GROMACS .gro file of C-alpha atoms in nm:
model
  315
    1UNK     CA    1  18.000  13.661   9.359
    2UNK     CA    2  17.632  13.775   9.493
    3UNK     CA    3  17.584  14.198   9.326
    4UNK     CA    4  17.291  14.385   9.417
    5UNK     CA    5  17.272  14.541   9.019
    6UNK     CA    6  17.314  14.287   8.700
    7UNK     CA    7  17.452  14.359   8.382
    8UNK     CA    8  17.117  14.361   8.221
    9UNK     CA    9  16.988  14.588   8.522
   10UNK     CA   10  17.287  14.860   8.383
   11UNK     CA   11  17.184  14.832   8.016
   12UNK     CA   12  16.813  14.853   8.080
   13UNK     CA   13  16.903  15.197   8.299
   14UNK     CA   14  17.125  15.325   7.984
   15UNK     CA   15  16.836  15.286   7.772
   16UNK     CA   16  16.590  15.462   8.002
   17UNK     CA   17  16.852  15.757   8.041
   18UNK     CA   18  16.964  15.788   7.676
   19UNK     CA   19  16.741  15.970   7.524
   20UNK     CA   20  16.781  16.264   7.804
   21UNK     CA   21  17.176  16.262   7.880
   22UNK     CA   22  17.450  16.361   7.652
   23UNK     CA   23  17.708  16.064   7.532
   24UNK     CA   24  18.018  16.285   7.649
   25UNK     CA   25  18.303  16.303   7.465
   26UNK     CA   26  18.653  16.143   7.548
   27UNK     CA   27  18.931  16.385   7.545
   28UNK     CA   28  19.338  16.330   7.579
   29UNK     CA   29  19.596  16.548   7.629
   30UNK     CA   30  20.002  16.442   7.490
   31UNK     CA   31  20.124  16.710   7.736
   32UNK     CA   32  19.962  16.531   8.025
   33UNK     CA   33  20.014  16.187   7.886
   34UNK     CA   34  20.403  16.295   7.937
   35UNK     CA   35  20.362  16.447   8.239
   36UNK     CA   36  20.226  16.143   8.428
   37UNK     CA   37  20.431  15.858   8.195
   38UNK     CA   38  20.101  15.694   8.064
   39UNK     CA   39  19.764  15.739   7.813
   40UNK     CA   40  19.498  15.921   7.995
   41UNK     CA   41  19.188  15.926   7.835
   42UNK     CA   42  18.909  16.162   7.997
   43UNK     CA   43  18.539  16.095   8.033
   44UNK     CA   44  18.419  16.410   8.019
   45UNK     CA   45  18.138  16.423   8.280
   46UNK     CA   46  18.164  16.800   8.372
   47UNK     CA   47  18.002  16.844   7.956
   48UNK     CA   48  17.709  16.581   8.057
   49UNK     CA   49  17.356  16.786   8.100
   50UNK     CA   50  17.346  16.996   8.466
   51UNK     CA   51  17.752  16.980   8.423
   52UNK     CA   52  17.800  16.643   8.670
   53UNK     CA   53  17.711  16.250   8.571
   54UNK     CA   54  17.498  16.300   8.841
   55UNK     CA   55  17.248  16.340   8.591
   56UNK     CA   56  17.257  15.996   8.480
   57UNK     CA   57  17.188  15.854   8.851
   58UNK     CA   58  16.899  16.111   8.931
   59UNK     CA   59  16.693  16.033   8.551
   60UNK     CA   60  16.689  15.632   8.599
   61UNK     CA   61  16.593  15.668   8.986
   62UNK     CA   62  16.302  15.966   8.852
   63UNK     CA   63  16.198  15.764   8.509
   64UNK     CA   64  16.180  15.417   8.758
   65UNK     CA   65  15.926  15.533   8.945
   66UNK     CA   66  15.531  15.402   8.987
   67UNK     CA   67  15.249  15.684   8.885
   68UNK     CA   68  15.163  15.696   9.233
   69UNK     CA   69  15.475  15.833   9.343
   70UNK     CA   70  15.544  16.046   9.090
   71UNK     CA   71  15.220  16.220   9.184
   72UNK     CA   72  15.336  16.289   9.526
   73UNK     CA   73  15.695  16.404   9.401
   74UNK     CA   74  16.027  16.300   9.512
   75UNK     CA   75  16.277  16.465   9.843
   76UNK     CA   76  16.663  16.457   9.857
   77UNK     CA   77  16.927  16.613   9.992
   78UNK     CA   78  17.221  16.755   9.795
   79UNK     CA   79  17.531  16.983   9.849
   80UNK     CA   80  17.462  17.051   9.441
   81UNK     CA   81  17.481  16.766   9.142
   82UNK     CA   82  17.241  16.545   9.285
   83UNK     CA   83  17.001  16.830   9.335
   84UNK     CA   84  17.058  16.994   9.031
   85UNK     CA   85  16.980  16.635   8.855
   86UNK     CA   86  16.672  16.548   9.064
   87UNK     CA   87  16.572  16.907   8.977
   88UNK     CA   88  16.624  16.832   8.634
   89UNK     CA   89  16.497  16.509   8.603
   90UNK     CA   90  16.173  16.574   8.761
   91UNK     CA   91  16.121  16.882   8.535
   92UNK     CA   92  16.159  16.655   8.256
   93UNK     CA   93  15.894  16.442   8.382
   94UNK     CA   94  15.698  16.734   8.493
   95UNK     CA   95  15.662  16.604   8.906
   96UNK     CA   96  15.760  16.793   9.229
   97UNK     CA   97  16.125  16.814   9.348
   98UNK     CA   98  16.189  16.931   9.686
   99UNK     CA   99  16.548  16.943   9.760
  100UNK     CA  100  16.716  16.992  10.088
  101UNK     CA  101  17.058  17.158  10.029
  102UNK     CA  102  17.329  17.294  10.268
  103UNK     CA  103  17.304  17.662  10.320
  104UNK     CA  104  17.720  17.639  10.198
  105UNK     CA  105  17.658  17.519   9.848
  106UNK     CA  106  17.806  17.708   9.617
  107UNK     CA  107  17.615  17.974   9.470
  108UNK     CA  108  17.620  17.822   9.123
  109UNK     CA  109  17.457  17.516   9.252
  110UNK     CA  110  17.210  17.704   9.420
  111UNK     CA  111  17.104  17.880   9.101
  112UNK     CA  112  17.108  17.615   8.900
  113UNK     CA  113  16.892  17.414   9.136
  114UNK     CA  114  16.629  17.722   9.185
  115UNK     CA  115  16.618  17.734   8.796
  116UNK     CA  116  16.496  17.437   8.737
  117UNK     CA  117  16.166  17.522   8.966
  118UNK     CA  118  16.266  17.255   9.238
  119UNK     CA  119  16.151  17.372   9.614
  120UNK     CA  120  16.508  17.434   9.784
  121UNK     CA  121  16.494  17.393  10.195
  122UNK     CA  122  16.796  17.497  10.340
  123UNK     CA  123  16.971  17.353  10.635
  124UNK     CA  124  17.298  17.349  10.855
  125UNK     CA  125  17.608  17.157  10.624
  126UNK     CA  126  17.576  16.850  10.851
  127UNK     CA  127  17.419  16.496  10.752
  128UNK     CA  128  17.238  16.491  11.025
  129UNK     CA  129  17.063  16.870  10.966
  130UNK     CA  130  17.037  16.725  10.572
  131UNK     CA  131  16.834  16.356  10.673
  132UNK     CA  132  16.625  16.611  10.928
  133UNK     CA  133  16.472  16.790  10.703
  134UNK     CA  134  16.395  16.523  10.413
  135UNK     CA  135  16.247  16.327  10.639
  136UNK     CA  136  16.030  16.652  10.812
  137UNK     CA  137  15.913  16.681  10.387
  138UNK     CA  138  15.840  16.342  10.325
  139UNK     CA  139  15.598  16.342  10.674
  140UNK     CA  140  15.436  16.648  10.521
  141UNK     CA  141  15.438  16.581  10.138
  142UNK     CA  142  15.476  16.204  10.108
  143UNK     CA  143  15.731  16.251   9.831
  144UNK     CA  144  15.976  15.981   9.767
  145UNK     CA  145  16.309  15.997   9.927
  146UNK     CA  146  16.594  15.914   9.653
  147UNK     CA  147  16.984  15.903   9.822
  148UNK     CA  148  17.209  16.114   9.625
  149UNK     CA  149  17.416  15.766   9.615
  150UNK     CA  150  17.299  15.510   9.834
  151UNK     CA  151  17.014  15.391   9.602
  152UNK     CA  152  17.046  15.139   9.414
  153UNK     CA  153  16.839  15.271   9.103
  154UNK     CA  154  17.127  15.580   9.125
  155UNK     CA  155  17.407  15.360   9.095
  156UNK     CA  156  17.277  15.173   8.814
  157UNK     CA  157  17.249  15.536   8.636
  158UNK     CA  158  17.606  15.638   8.724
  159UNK     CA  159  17.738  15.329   8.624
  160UNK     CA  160  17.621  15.403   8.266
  161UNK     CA  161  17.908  15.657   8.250
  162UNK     CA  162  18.176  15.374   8.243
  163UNK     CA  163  17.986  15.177   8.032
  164UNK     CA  164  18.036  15.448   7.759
  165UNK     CA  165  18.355  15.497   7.837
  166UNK     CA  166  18.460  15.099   7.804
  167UNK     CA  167  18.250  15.078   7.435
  168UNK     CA  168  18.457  15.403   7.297
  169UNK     CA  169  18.801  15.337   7.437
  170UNK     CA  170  18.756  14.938   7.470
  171UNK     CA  171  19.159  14.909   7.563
  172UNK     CA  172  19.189  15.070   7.870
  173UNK     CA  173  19.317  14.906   8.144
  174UNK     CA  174  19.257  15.104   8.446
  175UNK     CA  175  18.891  15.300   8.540
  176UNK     CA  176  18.946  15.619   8.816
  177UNK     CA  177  18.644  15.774   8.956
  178UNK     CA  178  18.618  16.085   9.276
  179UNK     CA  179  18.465  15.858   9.592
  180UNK     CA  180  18.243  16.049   9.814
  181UNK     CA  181  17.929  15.864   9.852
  182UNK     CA  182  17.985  15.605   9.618
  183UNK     CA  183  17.731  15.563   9.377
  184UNK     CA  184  17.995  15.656   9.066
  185UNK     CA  185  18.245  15.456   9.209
  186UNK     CA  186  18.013  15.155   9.282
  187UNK     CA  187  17.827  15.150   8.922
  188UNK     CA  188  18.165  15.198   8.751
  189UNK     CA  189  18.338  14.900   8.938
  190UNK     CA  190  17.973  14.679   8.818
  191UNK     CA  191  18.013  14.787   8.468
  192UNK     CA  192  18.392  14.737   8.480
  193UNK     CA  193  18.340  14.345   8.673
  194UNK     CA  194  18.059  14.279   8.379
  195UNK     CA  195  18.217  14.435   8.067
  196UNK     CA  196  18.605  14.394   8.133
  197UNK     CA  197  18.669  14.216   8.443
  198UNK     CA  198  19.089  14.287   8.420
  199UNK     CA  199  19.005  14.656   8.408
  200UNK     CA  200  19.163  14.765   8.761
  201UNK     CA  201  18.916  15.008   8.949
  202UNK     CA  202  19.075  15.280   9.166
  203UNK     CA  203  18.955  15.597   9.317
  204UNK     CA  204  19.093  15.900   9.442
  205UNK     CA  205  18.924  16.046   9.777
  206UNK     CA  206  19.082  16.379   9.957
  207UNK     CA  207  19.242  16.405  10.286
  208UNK     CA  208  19.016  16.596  10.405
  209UNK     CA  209  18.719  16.325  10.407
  210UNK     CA  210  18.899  15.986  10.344
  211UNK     CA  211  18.607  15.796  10.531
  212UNK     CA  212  18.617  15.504  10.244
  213UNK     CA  213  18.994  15.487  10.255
  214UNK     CA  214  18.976  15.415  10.581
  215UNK     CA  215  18.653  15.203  10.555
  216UNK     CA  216  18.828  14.939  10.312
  217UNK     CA  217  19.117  14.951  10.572
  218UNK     CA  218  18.882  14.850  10.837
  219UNK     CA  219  18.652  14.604  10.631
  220UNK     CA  220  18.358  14.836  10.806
  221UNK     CA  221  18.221  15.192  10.749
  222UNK     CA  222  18.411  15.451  10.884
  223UNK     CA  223  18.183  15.779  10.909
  224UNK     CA  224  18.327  16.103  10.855
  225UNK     CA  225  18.343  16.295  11.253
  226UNK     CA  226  18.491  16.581  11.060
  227UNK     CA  227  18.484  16.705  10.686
  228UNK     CA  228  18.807  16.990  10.570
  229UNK     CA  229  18.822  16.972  10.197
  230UNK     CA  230  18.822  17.198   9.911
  231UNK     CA  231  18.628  16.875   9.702
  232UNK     CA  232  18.300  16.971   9.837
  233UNK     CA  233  18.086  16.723   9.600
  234UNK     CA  234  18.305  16.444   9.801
  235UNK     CA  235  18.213  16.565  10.168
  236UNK     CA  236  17.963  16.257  10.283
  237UNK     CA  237  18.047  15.894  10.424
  238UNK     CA  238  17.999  15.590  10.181
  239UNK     CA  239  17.688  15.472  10.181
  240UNK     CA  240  17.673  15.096  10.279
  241UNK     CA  241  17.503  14.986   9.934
  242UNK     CA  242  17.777  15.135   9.741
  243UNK     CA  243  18.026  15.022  10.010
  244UNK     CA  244  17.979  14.643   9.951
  245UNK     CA  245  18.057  14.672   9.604
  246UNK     CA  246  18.320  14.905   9.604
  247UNK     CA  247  18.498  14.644   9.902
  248UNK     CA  248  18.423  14.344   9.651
  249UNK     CA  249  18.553  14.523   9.311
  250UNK     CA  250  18.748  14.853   9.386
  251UNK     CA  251  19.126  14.778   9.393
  252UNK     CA  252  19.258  15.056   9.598
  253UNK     CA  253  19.172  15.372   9.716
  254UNK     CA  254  19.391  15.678   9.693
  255UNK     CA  255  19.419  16.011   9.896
  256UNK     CA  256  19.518  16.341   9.798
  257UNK     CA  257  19.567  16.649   9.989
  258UNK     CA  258  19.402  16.973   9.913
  259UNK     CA  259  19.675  17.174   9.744
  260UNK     CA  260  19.713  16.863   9.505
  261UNK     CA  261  19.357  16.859   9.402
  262UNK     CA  262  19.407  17.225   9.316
  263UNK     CA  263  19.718  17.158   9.107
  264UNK     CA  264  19.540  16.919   8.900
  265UNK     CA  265  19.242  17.099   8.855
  266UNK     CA  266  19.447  17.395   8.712
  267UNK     CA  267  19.623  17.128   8.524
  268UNK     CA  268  19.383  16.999   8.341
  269UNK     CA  269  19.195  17.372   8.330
  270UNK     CA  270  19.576  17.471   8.147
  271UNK     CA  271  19.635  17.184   7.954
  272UNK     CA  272  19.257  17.042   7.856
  273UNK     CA  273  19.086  17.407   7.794
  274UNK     CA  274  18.811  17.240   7.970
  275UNK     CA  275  18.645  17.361   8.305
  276UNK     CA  276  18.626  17.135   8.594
  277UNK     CA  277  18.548  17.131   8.941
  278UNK     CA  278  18.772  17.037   9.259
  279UNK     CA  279  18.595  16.710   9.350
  280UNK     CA  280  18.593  16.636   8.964
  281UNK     CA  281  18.998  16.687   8.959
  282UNK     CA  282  19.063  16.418   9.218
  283UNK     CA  283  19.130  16.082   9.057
  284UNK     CA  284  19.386  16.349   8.824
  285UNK     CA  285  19.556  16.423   9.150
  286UNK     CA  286  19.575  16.076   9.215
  287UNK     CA  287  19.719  15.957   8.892
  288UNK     CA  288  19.961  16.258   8.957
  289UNK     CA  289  20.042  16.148   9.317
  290UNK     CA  290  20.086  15.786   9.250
  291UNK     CA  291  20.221  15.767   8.863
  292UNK     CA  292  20.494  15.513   8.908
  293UNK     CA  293  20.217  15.261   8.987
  294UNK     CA  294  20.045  15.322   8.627
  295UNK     CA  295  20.299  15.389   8.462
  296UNK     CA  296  20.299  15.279   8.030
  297UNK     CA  297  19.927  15.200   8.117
  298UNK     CA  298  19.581  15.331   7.949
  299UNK     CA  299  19.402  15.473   8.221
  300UNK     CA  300  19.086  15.617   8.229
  301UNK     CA  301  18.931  15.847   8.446
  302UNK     CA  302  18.563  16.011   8.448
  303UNK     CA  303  18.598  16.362   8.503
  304UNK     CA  304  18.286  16.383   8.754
  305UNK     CA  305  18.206  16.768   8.688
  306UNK     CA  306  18.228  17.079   8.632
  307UNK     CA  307  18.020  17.317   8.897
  308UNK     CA  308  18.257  17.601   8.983
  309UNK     CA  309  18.171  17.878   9.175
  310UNK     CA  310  18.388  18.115   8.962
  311UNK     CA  311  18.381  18.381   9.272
  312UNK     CA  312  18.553  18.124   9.437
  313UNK     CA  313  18.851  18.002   9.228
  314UNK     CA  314  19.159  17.841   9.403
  315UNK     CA  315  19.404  18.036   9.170
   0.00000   0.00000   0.00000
């Protein structure tokens, strides 16, 4: 089978990241386990530095650049994790960050982003106001553009996550990631293929933006027209590097409504004494929805993060 990424392509990106990200821990629950009839373990993302694995993605695409471009700095556009990693990364390397966010982010990502001493341009919450004004700062600045997912330097960083996850719980037998643009989703099901090739990959992606549901139904990328879901880290199409792996290696994608991804996110808010966010709750909900079909089994699932805007709590 022709990948894009290698197994020694993942490992060289987890050394370049490791001495700047936290090895999160792995946390269980016996309540939960007997709530959903199997062993959940939980890769605990939403502890990782900026509070999302984003981090990982946004250090090997920063740390992989040439001198040249790091002088020049590097554009994206983010709703929140991404930026907050680029923004983080590039302060660690001491370059320019000029990030492109939504003027609907939550206020905590906005903060957190501004904190780091990135350059924030806001825009209208549509991809096409997003790619607008990167590309107006990358005319003016000639900074390097870097995807939030659909890179393939990014998914080699987010795929370090499961990598982890597979060397400190080496039995499980399922992998669940959140799906919005793919990159987690897409490095976890190369890591998964390399490392274990009979774990089963599944993800959970709302109602409310179910574009790579529907995309694997279709064998073709089905953009999002519309976007109504309380997950907003999971609001943007699949990108079409992260697609052809995810169609290759992802068993099955499942979909969860709104008021399930806010059960399980008080769930595991109840049960785990851990905060995370809606978009981070989602492969929970789907292991909720659709127990019968792991039922007995070790499943894992990376807990994506933790970015709440505690003004705006769904109970």
């Amino acid at each position: 089978m022709e990948l894009p990424i290698s197994l020694a392509q993942l490992r060289e990106a987890h050394e370049r990241i490791k001495p700047f990200i936290h090895r999160t821990p792995i946390l269980t629950s016996e309540s939960i386990n007997t709530i959903v009839g199997c062993e959940v373990y939980f890769k605990c993302e939403n502890l990782q530095k900026i509070g999302a694995f984003k981090a990982r993605g946004g250090l090997n695409a920063v740390l992989s650049l040439s001198e040249e471009q790091r002088a020049k700095g590097v554009v994206t556009h983010s709703s929140g994790n991404h930026a907050q990693a680029m923004a983080m990364a590039t302060k660690t390397c001491g370059i320019p960050a000029y990030i492109v966010m939504p003027n609907t982010a939550p206020e905590v990502k906005k903060k957190a982003v501004a904190g780091y001493g990135a350059e924030i341009t806001f825009c209208e919450p549509t991809q096409a106001a997003r790619e607008a004004a990167a590309n107006l700062i990358m005319e003016a600045t000639g900074a390097t553009y870097v995807s939030p997912y659909n890179d393939y330097k990014v998914i080699e960083g987010q795929g370090t996550a499961a990598i982890e996850f597979m060397e400190d719980q080496p039995d499980l037998e399922v992998l669940m990631t959140p799906v919005g643009g793919g990159g987690l989703l897409a490095g976890t099901a190369l890591a998964a293929h390399y490392l274990k090739p009979k774990i089963r990959v599944f993800a959970g992606e709302p109602k409310g933006a179910m574009d790579t549901f529907l995309s694997m139904q279709k064998g073709e990328i089905v953009p999002n027209t519309t976007t109504n879901t309380i997950a907003d880290g999971l609001l943007v199409t699949v990108g079409d590097k992260n697609f052809a792996i995810i169609q290759k290696l992802v068993k099955e994608i499942l979909v969860v409504n709104d008021q399930e991804i806010v059960d399980a996110m008080r769930l595991i808010w109840e049960r785990m004494k851990i905060v995370v966010e809606p978009s981070g709750a989602v492969p929970f909900a789907s292991l909720l929805k659709y127990k019968a079909q792991f039922a007995g089994q070790k499943v894992g699932i990376i807990i994506s993060g933790g970015n709440v805007d505690l003004g705006k709590l769904p109970f």
